[in-house]
CSV table of C-alpha atoms and ligand atoms in Angstrom, one decimal:
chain,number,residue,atom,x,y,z
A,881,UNK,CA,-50.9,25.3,8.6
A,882,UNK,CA,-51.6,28.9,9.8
A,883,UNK,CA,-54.9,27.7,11.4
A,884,UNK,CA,-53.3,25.3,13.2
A,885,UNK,CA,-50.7,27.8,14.3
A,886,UNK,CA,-52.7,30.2,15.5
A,887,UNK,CA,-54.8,27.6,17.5
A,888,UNK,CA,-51.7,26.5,19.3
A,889,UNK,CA,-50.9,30.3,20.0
A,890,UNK,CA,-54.6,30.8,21.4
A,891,UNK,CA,-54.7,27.6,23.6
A,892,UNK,CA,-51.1,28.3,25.0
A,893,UNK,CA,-53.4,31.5,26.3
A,894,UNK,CA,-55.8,29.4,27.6
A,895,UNK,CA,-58.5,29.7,25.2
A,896,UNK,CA,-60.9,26.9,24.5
A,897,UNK,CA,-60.7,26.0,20.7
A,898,UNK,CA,-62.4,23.4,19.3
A,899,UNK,CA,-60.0,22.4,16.2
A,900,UNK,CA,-62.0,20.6,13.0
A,901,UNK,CA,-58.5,21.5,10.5
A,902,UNK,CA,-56.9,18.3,10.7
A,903,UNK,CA,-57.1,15.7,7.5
A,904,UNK,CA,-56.6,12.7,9.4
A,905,UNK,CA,-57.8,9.9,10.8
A,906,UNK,CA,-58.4,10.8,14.9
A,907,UNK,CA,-58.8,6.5,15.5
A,908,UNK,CA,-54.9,5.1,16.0
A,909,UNK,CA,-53.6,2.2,13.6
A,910,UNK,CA,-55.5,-0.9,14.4
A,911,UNK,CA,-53.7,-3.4,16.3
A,912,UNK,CA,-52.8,-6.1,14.0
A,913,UNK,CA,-51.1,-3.5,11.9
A,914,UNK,CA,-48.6,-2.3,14.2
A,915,UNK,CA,-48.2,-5.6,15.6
A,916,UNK,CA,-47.1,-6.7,12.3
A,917,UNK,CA,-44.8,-3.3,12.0
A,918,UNK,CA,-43.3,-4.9,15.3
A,919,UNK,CA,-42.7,-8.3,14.3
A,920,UNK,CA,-40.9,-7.1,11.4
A,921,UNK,CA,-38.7,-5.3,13.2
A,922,UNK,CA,-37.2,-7.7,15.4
A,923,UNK,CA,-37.5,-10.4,11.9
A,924,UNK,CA,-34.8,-7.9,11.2
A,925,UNK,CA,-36.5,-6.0,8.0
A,926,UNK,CA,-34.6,-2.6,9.0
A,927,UNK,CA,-32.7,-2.4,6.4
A,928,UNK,CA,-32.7,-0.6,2.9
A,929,UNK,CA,-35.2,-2.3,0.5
A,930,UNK,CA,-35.5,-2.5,-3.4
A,931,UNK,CA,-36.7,1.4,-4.2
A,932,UNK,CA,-40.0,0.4,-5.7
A,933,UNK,CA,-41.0,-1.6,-2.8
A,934,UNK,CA,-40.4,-5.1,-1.3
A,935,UNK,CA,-42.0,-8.3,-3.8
A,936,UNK,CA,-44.6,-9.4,-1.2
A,937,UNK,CA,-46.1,-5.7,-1.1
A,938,UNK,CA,-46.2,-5.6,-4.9
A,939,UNK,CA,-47.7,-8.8,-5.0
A,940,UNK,CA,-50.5,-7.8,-2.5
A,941,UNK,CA,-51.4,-4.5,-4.0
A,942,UNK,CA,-51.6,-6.5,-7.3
A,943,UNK,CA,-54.2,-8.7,-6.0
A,944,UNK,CA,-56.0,-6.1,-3.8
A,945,UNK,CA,-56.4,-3.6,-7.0
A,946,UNK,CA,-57.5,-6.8,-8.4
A,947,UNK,CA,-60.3,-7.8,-6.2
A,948,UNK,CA,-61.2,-4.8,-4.9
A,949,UNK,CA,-61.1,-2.4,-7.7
A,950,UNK,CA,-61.7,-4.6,-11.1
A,951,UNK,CA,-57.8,-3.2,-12.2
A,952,UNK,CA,-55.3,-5.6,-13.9
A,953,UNK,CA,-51.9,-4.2,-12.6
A,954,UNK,CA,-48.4,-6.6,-12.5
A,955,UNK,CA,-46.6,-5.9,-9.8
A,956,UNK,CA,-44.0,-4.8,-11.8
A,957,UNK,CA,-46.4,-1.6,-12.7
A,958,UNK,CA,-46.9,-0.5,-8.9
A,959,UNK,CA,-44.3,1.5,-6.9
A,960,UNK,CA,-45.0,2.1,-3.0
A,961,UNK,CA,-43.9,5.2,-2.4
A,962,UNK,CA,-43.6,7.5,1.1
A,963,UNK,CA,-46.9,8.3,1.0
A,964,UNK,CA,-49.6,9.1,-2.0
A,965,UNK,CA,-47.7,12.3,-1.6
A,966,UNK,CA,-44.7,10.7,-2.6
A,967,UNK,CA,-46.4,8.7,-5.2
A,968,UNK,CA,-47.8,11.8,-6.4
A,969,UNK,CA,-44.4,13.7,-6.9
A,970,UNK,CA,-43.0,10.6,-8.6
A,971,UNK,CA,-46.1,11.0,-11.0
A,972,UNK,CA,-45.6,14.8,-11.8
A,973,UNK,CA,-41.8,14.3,-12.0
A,974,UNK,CA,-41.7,11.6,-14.5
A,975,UNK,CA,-44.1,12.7,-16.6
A,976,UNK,CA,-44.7,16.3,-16.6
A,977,UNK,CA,-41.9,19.4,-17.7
A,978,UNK,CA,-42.4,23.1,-18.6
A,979,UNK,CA,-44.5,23.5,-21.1
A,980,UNK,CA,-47.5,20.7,-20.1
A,981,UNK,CA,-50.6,21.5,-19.0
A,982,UNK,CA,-52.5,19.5,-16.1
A,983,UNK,CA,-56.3,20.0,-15.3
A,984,UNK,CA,-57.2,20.2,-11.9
A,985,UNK,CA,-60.6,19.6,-10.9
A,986,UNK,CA,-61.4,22.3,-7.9
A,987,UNK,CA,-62.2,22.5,-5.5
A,988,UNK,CA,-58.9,20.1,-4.8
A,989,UNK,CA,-56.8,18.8,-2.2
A,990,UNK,CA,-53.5,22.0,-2.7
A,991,UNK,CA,-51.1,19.4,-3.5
A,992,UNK,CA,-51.8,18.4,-7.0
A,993,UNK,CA,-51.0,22.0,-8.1
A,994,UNK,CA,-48.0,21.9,-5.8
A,995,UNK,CA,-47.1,18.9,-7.3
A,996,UNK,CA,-47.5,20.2,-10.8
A,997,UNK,CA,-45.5,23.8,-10.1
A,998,UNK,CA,-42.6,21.4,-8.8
A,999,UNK,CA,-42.3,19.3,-12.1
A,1000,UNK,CA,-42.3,22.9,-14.2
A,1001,UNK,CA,-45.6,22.0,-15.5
A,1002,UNK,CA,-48.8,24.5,-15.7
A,1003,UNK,CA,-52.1,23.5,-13.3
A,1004,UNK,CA,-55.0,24.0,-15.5
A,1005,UNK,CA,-57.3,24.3,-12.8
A,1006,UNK,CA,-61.2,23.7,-13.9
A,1007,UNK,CA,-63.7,25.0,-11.1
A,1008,UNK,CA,-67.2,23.5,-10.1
A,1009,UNK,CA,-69.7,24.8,-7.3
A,1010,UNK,CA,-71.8,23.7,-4.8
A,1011,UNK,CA,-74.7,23.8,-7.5
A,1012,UNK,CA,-73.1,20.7,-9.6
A,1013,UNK,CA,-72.1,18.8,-6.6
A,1014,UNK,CA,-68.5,20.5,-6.8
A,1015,UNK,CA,-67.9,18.3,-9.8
A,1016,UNK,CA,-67.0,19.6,-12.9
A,1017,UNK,CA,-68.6,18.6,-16.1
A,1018,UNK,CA,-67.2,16.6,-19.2
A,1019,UNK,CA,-68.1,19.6,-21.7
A,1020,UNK,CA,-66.0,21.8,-19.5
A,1021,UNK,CA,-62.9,19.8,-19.4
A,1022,UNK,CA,-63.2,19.3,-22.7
A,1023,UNK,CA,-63.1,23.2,-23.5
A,1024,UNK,CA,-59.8,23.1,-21.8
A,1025,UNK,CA,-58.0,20.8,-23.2
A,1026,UNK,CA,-55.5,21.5,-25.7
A,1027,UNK,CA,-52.3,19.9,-27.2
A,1028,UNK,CA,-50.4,21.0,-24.3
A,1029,UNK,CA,-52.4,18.5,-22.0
A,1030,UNK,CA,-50.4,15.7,-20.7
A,1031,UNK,CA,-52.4,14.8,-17.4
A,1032,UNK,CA,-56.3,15.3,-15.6
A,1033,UNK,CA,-56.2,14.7,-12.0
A,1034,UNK,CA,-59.8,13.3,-10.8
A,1035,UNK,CA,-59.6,13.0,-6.9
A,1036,UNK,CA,-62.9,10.8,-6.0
A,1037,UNK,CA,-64.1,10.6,-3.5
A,1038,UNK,CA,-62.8,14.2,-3.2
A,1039,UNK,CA,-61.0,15.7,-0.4
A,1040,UNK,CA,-62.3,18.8,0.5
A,1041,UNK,CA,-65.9,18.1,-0.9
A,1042,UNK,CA,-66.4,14.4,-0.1
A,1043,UNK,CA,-67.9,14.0,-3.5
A,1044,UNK,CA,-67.7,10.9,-5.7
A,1045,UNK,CA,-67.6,10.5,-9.6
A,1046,UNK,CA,-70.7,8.5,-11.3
A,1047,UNK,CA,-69.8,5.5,-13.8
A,1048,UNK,CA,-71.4,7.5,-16.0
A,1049,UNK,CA,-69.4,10.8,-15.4
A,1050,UNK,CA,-66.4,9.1,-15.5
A,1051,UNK,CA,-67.1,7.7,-18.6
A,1052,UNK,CA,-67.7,11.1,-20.1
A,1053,UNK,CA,-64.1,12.0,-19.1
A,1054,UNK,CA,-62.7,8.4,-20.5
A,1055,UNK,CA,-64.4,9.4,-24.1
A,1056,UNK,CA,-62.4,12.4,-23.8
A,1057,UNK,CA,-59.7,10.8,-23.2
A,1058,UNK,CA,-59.9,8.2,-25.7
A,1059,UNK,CA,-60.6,11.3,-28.5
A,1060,UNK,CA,-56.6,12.5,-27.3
A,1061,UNK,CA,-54.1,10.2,-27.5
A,1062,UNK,CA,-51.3,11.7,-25.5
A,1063,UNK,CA,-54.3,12.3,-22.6
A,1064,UNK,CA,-53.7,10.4,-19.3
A,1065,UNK,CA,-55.5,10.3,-15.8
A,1066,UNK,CA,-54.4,10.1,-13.1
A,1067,UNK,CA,-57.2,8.6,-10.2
A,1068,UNK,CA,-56.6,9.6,-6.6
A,1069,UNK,CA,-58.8,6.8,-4.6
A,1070,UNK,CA,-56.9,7.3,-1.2
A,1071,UNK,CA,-60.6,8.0,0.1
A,1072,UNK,CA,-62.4,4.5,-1.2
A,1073,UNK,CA,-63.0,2.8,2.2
A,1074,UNK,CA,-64.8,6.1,4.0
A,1075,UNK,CA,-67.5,5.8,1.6
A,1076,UNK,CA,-71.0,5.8,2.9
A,1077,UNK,CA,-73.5,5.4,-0.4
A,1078,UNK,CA,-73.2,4.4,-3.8
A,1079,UNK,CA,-70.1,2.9,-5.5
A,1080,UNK,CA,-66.9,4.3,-5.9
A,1081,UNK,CA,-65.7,3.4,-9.8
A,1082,UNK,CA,-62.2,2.8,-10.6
A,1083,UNK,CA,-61.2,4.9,-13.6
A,1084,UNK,CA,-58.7,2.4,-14.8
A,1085,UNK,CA,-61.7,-0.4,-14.9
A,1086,UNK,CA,-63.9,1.6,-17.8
A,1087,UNK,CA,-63.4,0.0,-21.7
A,1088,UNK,CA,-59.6,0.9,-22.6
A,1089,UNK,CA,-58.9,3.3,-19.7
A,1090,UNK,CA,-56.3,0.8,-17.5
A,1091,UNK,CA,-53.6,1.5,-19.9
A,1092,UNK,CA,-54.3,5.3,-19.9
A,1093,UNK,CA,-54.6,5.4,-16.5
A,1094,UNK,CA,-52.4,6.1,-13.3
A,1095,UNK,CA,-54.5,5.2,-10.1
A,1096,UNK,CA,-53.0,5.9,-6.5
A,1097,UNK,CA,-53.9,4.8,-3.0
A,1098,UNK,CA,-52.3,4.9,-0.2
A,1099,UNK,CA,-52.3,3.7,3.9
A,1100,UNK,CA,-53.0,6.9,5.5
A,1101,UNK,CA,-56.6,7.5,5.8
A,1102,UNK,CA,-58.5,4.2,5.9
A,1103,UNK,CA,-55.9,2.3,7.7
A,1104,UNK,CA,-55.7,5.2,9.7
A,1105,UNK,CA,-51.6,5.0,9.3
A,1106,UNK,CA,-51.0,8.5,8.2
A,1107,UNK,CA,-47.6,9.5,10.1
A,1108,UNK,CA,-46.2,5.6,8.7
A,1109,UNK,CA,-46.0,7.3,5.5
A,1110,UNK,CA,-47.2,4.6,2.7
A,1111,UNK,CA,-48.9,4.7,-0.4
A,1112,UNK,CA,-48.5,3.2,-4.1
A,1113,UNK,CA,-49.0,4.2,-7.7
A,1114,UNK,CA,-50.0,1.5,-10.5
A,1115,UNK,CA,-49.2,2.8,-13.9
A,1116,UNK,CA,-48.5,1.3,-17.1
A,1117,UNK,CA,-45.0,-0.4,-16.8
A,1118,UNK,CA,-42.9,2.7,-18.8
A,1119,UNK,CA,-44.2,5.5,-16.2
A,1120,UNK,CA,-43.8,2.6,-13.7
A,1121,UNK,CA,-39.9,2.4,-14.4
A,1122,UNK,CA,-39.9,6.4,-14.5
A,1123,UNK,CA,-41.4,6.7,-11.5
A,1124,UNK,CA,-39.0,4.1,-9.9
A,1125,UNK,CA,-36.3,6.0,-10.9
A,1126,UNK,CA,-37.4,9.1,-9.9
A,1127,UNK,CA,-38.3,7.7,-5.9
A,1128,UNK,CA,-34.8,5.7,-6.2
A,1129,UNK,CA,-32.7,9.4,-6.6
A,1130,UNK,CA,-35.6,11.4,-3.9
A,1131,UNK,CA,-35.9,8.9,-1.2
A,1132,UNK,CA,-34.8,5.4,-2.2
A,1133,UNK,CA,-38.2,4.0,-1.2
A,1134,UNK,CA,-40.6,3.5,2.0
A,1135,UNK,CA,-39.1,1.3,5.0
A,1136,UNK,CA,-39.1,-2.3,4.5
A,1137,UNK,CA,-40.9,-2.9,8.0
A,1138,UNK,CA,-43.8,-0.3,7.2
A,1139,UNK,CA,-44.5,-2.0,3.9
A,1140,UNK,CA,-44.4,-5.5,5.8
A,1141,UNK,CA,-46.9,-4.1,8.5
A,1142,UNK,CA,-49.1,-2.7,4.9
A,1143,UNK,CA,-49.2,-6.0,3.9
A,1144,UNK,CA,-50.8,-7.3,6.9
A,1145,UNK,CA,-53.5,-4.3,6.6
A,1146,UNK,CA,-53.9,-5.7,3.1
A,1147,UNK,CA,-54.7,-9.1,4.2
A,1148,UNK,CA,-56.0,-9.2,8.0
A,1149,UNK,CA,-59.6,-8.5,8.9
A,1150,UNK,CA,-60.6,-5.4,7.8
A,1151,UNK,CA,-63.2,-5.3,10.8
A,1152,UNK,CA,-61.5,-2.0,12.1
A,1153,UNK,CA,-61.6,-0.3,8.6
A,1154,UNK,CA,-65.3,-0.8,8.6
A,1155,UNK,CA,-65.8,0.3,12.5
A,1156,UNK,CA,-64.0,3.9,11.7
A,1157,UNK,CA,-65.9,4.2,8.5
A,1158,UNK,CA,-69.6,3.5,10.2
A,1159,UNK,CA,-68.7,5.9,12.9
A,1160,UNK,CA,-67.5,8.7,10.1
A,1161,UNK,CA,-71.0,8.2,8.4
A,1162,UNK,CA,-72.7,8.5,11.9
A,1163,UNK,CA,-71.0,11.7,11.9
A,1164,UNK,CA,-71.1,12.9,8.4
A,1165,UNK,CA,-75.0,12.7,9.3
A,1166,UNK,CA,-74.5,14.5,12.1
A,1167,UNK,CA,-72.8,17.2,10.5
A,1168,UNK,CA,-75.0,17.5,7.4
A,1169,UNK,CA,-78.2,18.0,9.6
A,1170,UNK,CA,-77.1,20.6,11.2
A,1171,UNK,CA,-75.1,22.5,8.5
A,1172,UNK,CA,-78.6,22.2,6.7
A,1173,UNK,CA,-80.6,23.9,9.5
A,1174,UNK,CA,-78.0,27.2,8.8
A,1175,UNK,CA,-80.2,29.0,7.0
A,1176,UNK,CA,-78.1,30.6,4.1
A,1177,UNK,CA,-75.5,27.6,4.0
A,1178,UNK,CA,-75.2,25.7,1.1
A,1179,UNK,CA,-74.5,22.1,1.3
A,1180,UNK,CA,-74.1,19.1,-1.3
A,1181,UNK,CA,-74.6,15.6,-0.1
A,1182,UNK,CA,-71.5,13.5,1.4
A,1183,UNK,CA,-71.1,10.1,-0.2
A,1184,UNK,CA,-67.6,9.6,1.6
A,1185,UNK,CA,-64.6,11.0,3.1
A,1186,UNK,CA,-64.6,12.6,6.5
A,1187,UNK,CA,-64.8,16.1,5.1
A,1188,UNK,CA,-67.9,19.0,5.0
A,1189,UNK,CA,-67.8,21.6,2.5
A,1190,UNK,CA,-70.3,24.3,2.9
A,1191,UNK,CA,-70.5,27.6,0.6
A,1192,UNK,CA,-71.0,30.1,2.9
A,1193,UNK,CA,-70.9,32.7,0.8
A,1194,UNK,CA,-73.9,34.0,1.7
A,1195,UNK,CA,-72.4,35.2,4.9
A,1196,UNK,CA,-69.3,36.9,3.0
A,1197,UNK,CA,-70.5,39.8,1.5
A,1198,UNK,CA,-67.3,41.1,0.3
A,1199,UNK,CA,-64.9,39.2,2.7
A,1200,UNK,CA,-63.0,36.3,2.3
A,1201,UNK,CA,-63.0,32.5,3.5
A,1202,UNK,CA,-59.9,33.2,5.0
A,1203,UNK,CA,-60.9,36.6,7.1
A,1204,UNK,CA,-64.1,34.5,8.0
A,1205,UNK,CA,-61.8,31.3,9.2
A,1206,UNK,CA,-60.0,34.0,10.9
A,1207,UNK,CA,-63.0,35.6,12.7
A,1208,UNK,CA,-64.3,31.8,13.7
A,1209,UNK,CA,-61.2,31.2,15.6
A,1210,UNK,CA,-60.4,34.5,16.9
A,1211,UNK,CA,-64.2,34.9,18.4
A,1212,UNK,CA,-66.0,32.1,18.4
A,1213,UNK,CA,-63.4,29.6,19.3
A,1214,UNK,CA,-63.7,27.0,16.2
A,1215,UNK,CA,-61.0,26.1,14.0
A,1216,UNK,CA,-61.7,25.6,10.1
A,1217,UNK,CA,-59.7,25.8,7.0
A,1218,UNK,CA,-60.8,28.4,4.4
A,1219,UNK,CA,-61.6,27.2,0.8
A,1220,UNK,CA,-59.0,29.4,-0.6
A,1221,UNK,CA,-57.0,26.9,0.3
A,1222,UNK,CA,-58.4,24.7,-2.2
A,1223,UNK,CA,-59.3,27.0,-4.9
A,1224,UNK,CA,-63.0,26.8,-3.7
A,1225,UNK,CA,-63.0,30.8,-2.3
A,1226,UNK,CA,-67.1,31.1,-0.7
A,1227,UNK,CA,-66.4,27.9,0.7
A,1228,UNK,CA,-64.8,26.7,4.4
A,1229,UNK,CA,-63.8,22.8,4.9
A,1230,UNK,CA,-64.9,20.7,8.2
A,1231,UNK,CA,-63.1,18.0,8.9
A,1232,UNK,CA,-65.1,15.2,11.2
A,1233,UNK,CA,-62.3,12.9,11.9
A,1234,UNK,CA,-62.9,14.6,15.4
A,1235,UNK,CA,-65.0,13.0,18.5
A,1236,UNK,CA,-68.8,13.8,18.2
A,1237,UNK,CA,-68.2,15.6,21.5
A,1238,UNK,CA,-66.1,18.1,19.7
A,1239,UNK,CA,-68.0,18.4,16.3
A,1240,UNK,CA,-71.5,19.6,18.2
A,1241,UNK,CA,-69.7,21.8,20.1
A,1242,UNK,CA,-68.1,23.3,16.8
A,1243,UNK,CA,-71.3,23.3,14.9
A,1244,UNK,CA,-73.0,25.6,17.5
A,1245,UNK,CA,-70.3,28.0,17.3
A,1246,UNK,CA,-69.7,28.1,13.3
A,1247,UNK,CA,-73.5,28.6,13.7
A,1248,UNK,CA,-73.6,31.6,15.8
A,1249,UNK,CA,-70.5,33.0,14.3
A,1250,UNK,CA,-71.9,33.2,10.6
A,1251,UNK,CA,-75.1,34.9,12.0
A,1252,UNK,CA,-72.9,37.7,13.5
A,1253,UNK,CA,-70.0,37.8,10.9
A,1254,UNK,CA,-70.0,41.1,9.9
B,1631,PLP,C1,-56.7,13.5,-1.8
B,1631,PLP,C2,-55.5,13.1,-1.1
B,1631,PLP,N1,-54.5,12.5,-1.8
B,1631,PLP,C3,-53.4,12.1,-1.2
B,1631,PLP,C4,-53.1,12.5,0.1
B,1631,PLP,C5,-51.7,12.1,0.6
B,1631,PLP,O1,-51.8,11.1,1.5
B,1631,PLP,P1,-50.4,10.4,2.1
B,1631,PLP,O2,-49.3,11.2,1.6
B,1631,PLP,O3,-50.6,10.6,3.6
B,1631,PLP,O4,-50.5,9.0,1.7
B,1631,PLP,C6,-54.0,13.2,0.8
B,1631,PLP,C7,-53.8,13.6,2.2
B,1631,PLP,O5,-54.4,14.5,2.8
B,1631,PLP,C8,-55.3,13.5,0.2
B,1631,PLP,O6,-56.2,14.2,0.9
C-alpha cells in the first residue's frame, strides 16, 4: 500500500516509475466470462442469493474439485465467499478463538496472520529461506506444534515465493497431522493454473487428509477476475455450516450474477487461462535469467505464480528490505514490495503480471540500484 502510494505521489511529479507491486493479473477477464456476467444481468439474477452461494455454483465447484483436483466435496461442504479473502475470514472466524495457535509458513501472503489476529487466535509463524526453496520442513513444524494448535496454513504454489509443495513434502505434514487429532489444514491453491513445471498436489487428495482438510480457491488470479470478488472454501460439512453462518451475518454472500458469470469460467474453454499462464512462464524466464546474472542475488526456481523472490541480502548490510524498496523507487525509479511485508526481511517480491516492456526495464534498474545501494 505505501509503495503504491508513493508511486502515485512521484508520477503526479512526473517521474517515470516502472511499478512491479501489484498482485494481480495485468490481462482483463476473458470474454465469455463477462459476457456471461452480462447475460445474467438482464436474466434478472440481481437480486439477494442463498448466503453460501447459488446451487448451480456449488454444483460446479463440486465437479471441478472433482476432476481437477482428485477432492470428493458435496456441494453442501463448499461456500463461495467474496473473495478467498472472504473465504479466508470465514475460515479463521469459525474455527479459531483466543487461545489457538495457527502455523504460518513464511515467507506468506500478510493476510493469513491478519486473518488469524482478527479471529483472537495466535499466528505461529515458522520461517524458511532461500536455501530450502522458502519451504519449511516437516521436522520444523512439528517442533512447533503444541496442544494449542488448531490450524497449518500451506499456501502452494506460494505467493510471494512462487514455490510449490512436493507429494512427498506434503505428505510429511499429513503424517503430522494424522499423529494430532484436533490438527487441521487449511490449503490455499488460488495459484494452481499459473503453474509452469511439476504438479501441484491437492492436500485434501493424500490417504485420510479430505476430512482434515479445508482447501480454498478462488476467481481472482487465473481467471484474471480479481476486482469481481469470488472465491470458495470446501470443508467438511460442520466447518461448512460455520462458515455459512459466519458469511450470512458479514456479507450475506457474493452476487448472484458474479457467481453465474464463475460458472461459465468453470465450464467454457479454458483457452484464455492457458494463454495468460504461457505468457507468465515466458516471463517468469525472463525474470529468473536475469535476477541470476545479479551477482550476489539469491534466487530459488519458479514453478508457478507470477511472483520473483530474491534474497538480496547481500546488498543490505545492516539496512532493511523496506529502506532498500525505498531507495529503488526514490532513485532508481522501480517499484517493489519489501519482504518485510511477508515476514521474509533479506528478501524483496517482483510481481511479473506486468508487460515484458516494463519488467526489462525494471530489471536494469533493480540491477544498478543494488550495485550502488549504499
Ligand atoms: C495466496 C493468496 N490467497 C488468497 C488471496 C485472495 O484472493 P481474492 O480475495 O482476490 O480471491 C490472494 C490475493 O492476493 C493470495 O495471494
Amino acid at each position: 500500500m505505501r509503495m503504491s502510494q508513493r508511486t502515485r505521489e512521484l508520477r503526479a511529479k512526473g517521474a517515470d516509475i516502472v511499478s512491479l507491486t501489484i498482485g494481480e493479473p495485468d490481462f482483463d477477464t476473458p470474454v465469455n466470462i463477462r459476457d456471461a456476467a452480462k447475460a445474467a444481468m438482464d436474466m434478472g439474477f440481481t437480486h439477494y442469493g442463498p448466503s453460501p452461494g447459488i446451487p448451480e455454483l456449488r454444483e460446479a465447484l463440486s465437479v471441478k474439485l472433482r476432476e481437477e483436483n482428485g477432492l470428493h466435496y458435496k456441494a453442501s461442504e463448499i461456500v463461495v465467499a467474496n473473495g478467498a479473502k472472504q473465504a479466508i475470514n470465514n475460515v479463521t472466524l469459525s474455527m479459531i478463538g483466543p487461545g489457538d495457535e495457527v502455523i504460518i509458513l513464511a515467507p506468506y501472503w500478510v493476510s493469513y496472520a491478519a486473518s488469524v489476529h482478527l479471529a483472537q487466535g495466535t499466528p505461529v509463524i515458522l520461517s524458511a529461506d532461500v536455501s530450502e526453496n522458502y519451504k519449511v520442513p516437516a521436522a520444523r513444524i512439528a517442533a512447533a506444534i503444541t496442544p494449542a494448535t488448531k490450524l497449518i496454513i500451506i499456501n502452494s504454489p506460494c505467493n510471494p515465493t512462487g514455490a510449490v509443495w512436493s507429494r512427498a513434502e506434503l505428505e510429511e505434514i499429513a503424517a503430522l497431522v494424522r499423529a494430532h487429532p484436533r490438527l487441521m489444514v487449511m490449503a490455499d491453491e488460488i495459484y494452481e493454473y499459473i503453474l509452469f513445471e511439476g504438479e501441484l498436489v491437492s492436500f485434501g487428495t493424500l490417504p485420510d487428509m479430505q476430512e482434515r482438510t479445508i482447501t480454498l480457491n478462488g476467481f481472482s488470479k487465473g481467471f484474471a477476475m480479481t476486482g469481481w470478488r469470488l472465491g470458495y472454501a470446501a470443508a467438511p460439512l460442520p466447518i461448512a455450516i460455520g462458515m455459512g453462518r459466519m458469511q450470512s451475518i458479514i456479507s450475506a454472500g457474493a452476487n448472484q450474477f458474479v457467481q453465474r458469470a464463475a460458472v461459465a469460467a468453470l465450464q467454457g474453454s479454458r483457452d484464455d487461462v492457458e494463454n495468460m499462464r504461457a505468457q507468465y512462464q515466458q516471463r517468469r524466464d525472463m525474470v529468473l535469467a536475469a535476477l541470476r546474472e545479479i551477482e550476489g542475488v539469491k534466487i530459488a526456481d519458479i514453478p508457478a505464480t507470477f511472483y520473483a523472490f530474491p534474497d538480496v541480502s547481500a546488498f543490505l548490510k545492516n539496512k532493511t528490505s523496506q529502506e532498500m524498496c525505498d531507495y529503488l523507487l526514490e532513485e532508481h525509479g522501480v517499484a517493489l514490495v519489501p519482504g518485510s511485508a511477508f515476514g521474509a526481511e533479506g528478501c524483496i517480491r517482483l510481481s511479473f503480471a506486468a508487460s515484458e516492456a516494463d519488467i526489462k526495464k525494471a530489471l536494469r534498474r533493480i540491477a544498478q540500484g543494488l550495485k550502488s545501494f549504499r
